[in-house]
Short mmCIF file of C-alpha atoms in Angstrom, two decimals:
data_model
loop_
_atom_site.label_atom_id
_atom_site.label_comp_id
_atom_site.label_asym_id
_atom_site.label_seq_id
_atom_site.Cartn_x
_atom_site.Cartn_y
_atom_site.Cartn_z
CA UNK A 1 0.00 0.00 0.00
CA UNK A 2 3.06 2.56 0.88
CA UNK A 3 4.24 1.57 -2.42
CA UNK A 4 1.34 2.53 -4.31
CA UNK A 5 1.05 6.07 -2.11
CA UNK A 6 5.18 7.07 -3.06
CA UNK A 7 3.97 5.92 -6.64
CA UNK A 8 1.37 8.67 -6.67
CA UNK A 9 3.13 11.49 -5.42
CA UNK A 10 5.97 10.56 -7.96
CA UNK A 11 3.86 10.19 -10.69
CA UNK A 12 1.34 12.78 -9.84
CA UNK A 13 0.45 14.03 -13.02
CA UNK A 14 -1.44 11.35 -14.26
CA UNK A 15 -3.66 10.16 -11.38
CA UNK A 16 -7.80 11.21 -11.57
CA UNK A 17 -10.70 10.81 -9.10
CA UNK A 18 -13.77 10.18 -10.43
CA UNK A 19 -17.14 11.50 -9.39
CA UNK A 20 -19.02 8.68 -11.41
CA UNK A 21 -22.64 10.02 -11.44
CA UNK A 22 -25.96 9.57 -12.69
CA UNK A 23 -26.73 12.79 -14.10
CA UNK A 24 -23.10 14.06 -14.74
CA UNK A 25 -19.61 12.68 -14.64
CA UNK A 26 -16.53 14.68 -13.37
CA UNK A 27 -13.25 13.97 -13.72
CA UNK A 28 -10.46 15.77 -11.52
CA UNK A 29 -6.93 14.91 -12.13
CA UNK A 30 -4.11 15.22 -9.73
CA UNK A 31 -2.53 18.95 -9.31
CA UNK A 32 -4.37 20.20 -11.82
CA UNK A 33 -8.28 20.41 -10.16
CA UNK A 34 -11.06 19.44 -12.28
CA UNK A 35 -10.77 19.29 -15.48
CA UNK A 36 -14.22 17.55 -17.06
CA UNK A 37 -17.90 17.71 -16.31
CA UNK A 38 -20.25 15.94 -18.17
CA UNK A 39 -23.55 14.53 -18.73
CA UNK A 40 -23.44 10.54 -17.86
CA UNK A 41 -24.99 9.87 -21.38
CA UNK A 42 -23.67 8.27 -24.11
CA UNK A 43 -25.19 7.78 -27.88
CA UNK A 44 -24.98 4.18 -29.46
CA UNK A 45 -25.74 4.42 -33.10
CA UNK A 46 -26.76 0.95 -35.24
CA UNK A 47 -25.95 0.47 -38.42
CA UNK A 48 -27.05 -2.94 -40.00
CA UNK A 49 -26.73 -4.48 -36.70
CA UNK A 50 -23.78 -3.28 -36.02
CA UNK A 51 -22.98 -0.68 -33.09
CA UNK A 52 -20.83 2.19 -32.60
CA UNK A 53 -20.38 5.15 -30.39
CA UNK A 54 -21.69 8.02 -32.20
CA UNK A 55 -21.43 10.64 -29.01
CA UNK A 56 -20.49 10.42 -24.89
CA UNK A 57 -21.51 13.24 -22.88
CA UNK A 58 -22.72 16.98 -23.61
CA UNK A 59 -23.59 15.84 -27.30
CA UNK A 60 -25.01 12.39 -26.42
CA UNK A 61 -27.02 14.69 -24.16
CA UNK A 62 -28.46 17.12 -26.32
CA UNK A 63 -29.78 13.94 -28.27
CA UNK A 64 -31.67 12.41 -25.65
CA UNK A 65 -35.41 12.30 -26.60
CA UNK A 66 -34.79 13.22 -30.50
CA UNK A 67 -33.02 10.46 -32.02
CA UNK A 68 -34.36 8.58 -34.76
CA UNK A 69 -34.82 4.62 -34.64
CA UNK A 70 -30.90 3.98 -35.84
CA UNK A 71 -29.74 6.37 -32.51
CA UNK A 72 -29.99 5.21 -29.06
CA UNK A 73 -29.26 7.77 -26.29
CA UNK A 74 -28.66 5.71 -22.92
CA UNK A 75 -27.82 6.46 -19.21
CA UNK A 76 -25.24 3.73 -18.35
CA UNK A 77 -26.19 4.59 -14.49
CA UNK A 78 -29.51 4.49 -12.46
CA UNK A 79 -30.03 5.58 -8.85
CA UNK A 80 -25.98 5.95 -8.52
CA UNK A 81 -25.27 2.92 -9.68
CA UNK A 82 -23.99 1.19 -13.01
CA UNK A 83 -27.04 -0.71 -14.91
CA UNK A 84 -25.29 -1.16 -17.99
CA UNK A 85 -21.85 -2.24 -17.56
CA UNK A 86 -20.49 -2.06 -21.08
CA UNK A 87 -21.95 1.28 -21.77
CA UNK A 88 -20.65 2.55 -18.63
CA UNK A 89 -17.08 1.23 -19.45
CA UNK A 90 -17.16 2.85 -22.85
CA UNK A 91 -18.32 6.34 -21.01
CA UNK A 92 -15.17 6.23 -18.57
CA UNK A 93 -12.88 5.12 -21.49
CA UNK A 94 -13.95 8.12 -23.38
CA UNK A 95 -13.48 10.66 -20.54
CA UNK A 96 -10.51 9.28 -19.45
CA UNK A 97 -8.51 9.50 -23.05
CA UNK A 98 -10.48 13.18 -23.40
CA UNK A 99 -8.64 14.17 -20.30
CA UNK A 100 -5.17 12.61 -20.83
CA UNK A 101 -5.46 13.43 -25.07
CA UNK A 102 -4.69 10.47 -27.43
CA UNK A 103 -1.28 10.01 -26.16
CA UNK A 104 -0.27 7.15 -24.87
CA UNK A 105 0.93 6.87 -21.54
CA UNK A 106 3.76 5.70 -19.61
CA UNK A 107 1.95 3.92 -16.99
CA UNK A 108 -2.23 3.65 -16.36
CA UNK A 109 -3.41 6.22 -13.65
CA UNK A 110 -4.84 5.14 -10.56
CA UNK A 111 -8.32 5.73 -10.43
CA UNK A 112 -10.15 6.65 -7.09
CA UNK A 113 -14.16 6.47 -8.19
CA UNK A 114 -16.75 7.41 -5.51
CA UNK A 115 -19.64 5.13 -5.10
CA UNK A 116 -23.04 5.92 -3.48
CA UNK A 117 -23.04 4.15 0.23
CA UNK A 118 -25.45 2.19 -0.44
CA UNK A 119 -23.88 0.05 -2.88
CA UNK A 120 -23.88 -3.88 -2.72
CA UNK A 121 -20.51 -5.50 -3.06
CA UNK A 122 -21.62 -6.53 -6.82
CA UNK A 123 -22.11 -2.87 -7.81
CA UNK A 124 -18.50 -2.15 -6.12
CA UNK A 125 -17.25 -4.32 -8.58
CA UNK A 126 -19.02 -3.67 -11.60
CA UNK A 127 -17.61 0.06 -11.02
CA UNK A 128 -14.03 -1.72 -10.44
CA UNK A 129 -14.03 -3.94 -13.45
CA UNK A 130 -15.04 -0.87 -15.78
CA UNK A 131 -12.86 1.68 -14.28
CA UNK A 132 -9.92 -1.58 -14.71
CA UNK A 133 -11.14 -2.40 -18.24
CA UNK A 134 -10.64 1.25 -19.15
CA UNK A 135 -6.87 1.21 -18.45
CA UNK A 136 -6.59 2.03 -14.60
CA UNK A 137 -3.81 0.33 -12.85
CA UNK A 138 -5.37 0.57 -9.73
CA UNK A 139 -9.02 1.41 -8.45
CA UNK A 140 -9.62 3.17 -5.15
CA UNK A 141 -13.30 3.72 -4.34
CA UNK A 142 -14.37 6.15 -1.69
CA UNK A 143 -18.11 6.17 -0.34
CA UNK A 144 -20.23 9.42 -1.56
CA UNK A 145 -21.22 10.91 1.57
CA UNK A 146 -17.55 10.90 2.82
CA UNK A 147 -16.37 12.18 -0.66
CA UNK A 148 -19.30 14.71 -0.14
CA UNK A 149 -17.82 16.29 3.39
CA UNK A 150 -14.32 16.31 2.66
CA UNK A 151 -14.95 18.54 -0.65
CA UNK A 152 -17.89 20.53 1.86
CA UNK A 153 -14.45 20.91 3.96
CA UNK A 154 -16.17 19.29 6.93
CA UNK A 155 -14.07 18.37 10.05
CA UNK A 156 -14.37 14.52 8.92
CA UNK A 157 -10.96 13.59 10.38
CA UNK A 158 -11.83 15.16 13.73
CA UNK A 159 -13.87 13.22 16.80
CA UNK A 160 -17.05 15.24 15.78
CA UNK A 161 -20.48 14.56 14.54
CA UNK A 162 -21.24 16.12 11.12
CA UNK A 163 -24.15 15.64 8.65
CA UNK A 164 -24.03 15.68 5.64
CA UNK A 165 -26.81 15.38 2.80
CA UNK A 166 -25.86 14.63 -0.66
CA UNK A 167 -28.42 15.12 -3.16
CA UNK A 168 -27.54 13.76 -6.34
CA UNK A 169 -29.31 12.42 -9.88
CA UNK A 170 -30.25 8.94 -8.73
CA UNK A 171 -29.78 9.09 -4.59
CA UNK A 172 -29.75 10.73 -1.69
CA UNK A 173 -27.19 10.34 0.68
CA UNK A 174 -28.08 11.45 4.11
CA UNK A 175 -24.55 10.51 6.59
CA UNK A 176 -23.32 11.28 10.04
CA UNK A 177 -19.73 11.37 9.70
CA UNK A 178 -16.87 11.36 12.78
CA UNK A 179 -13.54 10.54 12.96
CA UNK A 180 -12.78 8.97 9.03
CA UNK A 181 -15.81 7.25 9.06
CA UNK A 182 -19.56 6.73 8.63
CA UNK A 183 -21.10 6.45 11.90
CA UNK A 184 -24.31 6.84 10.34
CA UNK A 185 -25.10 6.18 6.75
CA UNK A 186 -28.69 5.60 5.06
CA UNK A 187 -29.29 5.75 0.99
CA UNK A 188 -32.62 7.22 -0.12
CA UNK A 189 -32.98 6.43 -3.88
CA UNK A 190 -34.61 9.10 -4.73
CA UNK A 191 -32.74 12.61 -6.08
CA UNK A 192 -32.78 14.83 -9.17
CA UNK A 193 -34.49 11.94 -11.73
CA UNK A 194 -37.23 11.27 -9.27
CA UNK A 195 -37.96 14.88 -9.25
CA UNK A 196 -38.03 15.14 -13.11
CA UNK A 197 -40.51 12.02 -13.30
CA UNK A 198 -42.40 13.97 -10.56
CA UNK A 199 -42.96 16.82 -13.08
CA UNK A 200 -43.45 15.04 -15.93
CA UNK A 201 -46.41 12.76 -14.13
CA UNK A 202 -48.19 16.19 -12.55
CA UNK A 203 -48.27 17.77 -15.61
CA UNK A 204 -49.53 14.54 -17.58
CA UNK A 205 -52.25 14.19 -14.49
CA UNK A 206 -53.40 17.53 -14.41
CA UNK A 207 -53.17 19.19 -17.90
CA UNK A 208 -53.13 15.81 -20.07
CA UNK A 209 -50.02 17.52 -21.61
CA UNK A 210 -46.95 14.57 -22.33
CA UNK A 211 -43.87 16.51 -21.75
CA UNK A 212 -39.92 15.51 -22.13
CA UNK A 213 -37.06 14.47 -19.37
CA UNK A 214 -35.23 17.27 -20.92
CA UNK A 215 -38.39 19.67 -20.17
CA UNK A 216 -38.95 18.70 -17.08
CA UNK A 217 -35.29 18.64 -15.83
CA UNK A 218 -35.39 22.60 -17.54
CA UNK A 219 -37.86 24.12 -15.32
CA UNK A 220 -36.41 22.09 -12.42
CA UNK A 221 -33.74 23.75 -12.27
CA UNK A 222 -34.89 27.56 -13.49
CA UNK A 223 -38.27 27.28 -11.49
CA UNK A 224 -37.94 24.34 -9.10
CA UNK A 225 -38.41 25.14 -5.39
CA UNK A 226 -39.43 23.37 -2.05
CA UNK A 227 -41.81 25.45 -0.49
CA UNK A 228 -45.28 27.33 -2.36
CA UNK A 229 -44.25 30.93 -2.85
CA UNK A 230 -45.15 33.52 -0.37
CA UNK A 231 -47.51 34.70 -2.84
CA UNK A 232 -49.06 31.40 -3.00
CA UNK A 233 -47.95 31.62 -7.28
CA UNK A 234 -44.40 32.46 -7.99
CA UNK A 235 -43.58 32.74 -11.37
CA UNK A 236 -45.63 31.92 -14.43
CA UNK A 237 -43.94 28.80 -16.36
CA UNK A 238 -44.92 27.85 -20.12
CA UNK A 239 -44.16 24.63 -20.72
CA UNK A 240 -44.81 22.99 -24.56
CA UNK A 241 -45.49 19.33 -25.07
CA UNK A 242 -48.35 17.00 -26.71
CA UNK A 243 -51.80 17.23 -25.91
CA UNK A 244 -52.19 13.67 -24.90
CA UNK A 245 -56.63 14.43 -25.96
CA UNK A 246 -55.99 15.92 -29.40
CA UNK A 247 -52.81 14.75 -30.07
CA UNK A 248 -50.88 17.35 -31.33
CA UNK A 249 -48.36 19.47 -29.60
CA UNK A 250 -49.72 22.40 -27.57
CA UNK A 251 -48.22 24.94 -24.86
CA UNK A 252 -49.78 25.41 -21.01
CA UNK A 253 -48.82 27.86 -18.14
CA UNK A 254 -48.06 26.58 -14.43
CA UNK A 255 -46.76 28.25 -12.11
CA UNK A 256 -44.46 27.79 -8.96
CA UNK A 257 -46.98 26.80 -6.41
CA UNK A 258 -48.08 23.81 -9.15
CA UNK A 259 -43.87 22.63 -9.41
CA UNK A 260 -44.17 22.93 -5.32
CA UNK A 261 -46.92 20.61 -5.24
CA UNK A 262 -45.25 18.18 -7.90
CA UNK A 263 -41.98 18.52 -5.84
CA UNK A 264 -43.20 17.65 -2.89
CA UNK A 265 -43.48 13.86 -2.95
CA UNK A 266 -39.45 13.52 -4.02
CA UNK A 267 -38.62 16.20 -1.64
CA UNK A 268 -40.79 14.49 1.12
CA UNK A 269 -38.77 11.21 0.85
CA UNK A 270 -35.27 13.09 1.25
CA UNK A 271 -36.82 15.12 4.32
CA UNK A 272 -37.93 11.44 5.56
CA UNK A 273 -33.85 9.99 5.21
CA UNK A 274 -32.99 13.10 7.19
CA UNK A 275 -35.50 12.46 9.86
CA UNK A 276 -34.38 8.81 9.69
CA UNK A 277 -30.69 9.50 9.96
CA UNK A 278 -31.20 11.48 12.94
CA UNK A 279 -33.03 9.26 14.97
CA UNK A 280 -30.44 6.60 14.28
CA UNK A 281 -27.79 8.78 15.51
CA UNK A 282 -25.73 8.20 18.82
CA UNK A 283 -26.64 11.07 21.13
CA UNK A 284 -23.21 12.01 21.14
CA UNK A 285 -22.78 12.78 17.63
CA UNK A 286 -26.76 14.39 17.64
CA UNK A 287 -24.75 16.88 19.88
CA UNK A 288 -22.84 18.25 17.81
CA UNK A 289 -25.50 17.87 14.72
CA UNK A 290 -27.27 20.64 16.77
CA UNK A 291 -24.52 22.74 16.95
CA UNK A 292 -22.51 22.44 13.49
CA UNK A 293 -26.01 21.70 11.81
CA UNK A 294 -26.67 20.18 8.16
CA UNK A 295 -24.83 20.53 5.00
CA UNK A 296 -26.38 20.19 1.96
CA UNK A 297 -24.48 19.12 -1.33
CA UNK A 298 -25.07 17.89 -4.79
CA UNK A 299 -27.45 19.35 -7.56
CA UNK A 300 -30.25 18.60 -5.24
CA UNK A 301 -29.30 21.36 -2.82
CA UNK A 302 -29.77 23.97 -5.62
CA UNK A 303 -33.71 23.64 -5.39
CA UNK A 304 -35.10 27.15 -4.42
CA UNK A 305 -36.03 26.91 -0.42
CA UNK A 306 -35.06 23.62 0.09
CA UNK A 307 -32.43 24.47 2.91
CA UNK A 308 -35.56 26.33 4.48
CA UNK A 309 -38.17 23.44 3.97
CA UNK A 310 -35.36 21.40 6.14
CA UNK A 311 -34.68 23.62 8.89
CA UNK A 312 -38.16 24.08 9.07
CA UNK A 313 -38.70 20.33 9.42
CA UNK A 314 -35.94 19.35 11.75
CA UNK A 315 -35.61 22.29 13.35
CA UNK A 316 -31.96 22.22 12.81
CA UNK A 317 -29.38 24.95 11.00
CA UNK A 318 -29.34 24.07 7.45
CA UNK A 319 -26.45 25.04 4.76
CA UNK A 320 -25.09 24.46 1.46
CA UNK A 321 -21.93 23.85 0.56
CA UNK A 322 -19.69 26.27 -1.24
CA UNK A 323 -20.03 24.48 -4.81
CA UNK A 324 -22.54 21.85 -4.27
CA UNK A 325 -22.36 20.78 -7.74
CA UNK A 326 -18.37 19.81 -7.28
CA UNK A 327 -18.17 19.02 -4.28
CA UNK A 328 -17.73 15.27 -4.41
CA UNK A 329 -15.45 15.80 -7.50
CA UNK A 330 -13.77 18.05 -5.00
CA UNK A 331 -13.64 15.71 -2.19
CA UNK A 332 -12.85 12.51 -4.08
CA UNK A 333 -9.15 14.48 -5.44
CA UNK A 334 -8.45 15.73 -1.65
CA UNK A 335 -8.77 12.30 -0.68
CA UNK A 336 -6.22 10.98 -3.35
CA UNK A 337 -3.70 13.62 -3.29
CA UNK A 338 -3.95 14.26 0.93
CA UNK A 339 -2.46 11.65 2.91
CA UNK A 340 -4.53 13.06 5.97
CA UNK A 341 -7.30 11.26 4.50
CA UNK A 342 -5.71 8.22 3.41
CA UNK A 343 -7.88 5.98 5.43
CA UNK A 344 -10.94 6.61 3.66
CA UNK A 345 -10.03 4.77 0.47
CA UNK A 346 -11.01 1.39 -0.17
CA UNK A 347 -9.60 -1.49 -2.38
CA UNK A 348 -12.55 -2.42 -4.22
#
């Protein structure tokens, strides 16, 4: 193990972290920050039964929902983890040959890759055998939540109880950390996705209008929020999509109180982990929850009033971390390149 750490710091140019996620993948290489972010998405194109890549991430993305019969646009991962293994190892080959160029290299980087805590020991190594298959010469994994804190610059090395909530596409990951480790750990699957499916069903329920993933995820995140406006509307929204009576495509106007009400099914079931978590927690650690309070990460924690809607509901101070988007990116490279937090890396 010693051997591998001297390796890295002599080598350090070519070692990444990899904040494998369902919506988006980042990639954050060793001295140099992060240097990718991505959509998870990748575009298989078949041509007389044969397949190719046609496009991995923002252009696979901008396909999703308008390809024709030939063009499939897939999501290797669901609810944080990998449901199509091949796809998922051509997606990391691709980023990690965009990052390092088409040169070839002296040696494979180790890869650290952070996977959601809730992750069986077959989904550890379906992560492991594509990061391996890619051309790492070693594979690290580090849990989410942890990766989460460390890039939230928690105290996480330190004999006190912190929270952290990491809302990301497919889960939520609601920890109490203390000390290098999870004292506390429970995996809601339910995050950004959930929400979009949320909107998409309201809209279909209430206005019998059929609208996209890539609509819905839109006026997530411009109009998405936690709470009903104090008005009781918010802003107007107009949203185009089919008429699912006539048939043909037509445009409606919601407003924020209607997103509210769609949200608040998805948002319940993260408020429910939270509630969960805490109840599990040693009174110790609750101690210091009370005083150091909640921190929110992931694309989750951008959704307007959410930090409120959770103080509110536990009665406890709520914040969000710096850059909740990076922050496991973030985390996952301080835990490779600091030895401080060596002991949170495991051999998969």
């Amino acid at each position: 193990m010693s051997s591998f750490f001297s390796n890295l710091f002599k080598f350090g140019s070519q070692n990444m972290a990899i904040d494998l996620g369902t919506a988006n993948t980042l990639v954050y290489v060793q001295d140099r920050g992060i240097v990718l972010n991505e959509p998870s998405v990748v575009a298989i194109e078949t041509i007389n039964g044969v397949q190719r890549v046609k496009a991995v991430g923002d252009d696979a993305k901008l396909m999703m929902g308008k390809t024709p019969d030939t063009i499939q646009a897939i999501r290797p991962l669901r609810d944080g983890v990998i449901a199509d293994i091949e796809i998922a190892e051509i997606m990391i080959k691709h980023f990690i040959q965009k990052v390092h160029g088409k040169r070839t290299l002296l040696r494979y980087p180790e890869i650290v890759i952070c996977v959601p805590s809730g992750s069986t020991s077959v989904e550890k190594r379906a992560i492991r055998d594509a990061a391996s298959n890619a051309g790492a010469s070693e594979v690290f994994l580090i849990l989410e939540p942890m990766a989460a804190a460390i890039g939230a610059d928690m105290p996480v090395t330190e004999p006190v109880g912190s929270m952290v909530v990491d809302i990301g596409g497919g889960t939520t990951e609601v920890a109490v950390l203390s000390l290098r480790g999870l004292a506390y750990t429970t995996s809601v699957r339910t995050g950004g996705d959930k929400m979009d499916e949320a909107i998409v069903s309201y809209v279909r329920r209430h206005h019998n209008l059929l609208i996209g993933d890539a609509t819905a995820e839109r006026i997530k995140k411009e109009y998405g929020c936690a709470m009903v406006p104090d008005d009781g509307v918010g802003e107007t929204i107009v949203i185009k999509g089919r008429d699912l009576v006539n048939g043909v495509p037509k445009e409606i106007n919601i407003n924020q109180a209607h997103i509210a009400e769609a949200l608040s099914e998805p948002i319940g079931a993260i408020v429910e982990g939270v509630r969960i978590a805490l109840e599990n927690t040693a009174p110790e650690l609750a101690a210091d929850i009370v005083d150091q309070g909640i921190v929110l990460t992931g694309g989750g924690a951008l959704i307007q009033g959410l930090d409120d809607h959770i103080r509110e509901e536990t009665g406890l101070p709520v914040s969000i971390a710096e850059d909740p988007l990076t922050c496991v990116a973030m985390g996952t490279g301080k835990a490779m390149e600091d030895p401080i937090y060596r002991g949170v890396l495991m051999t998969a």
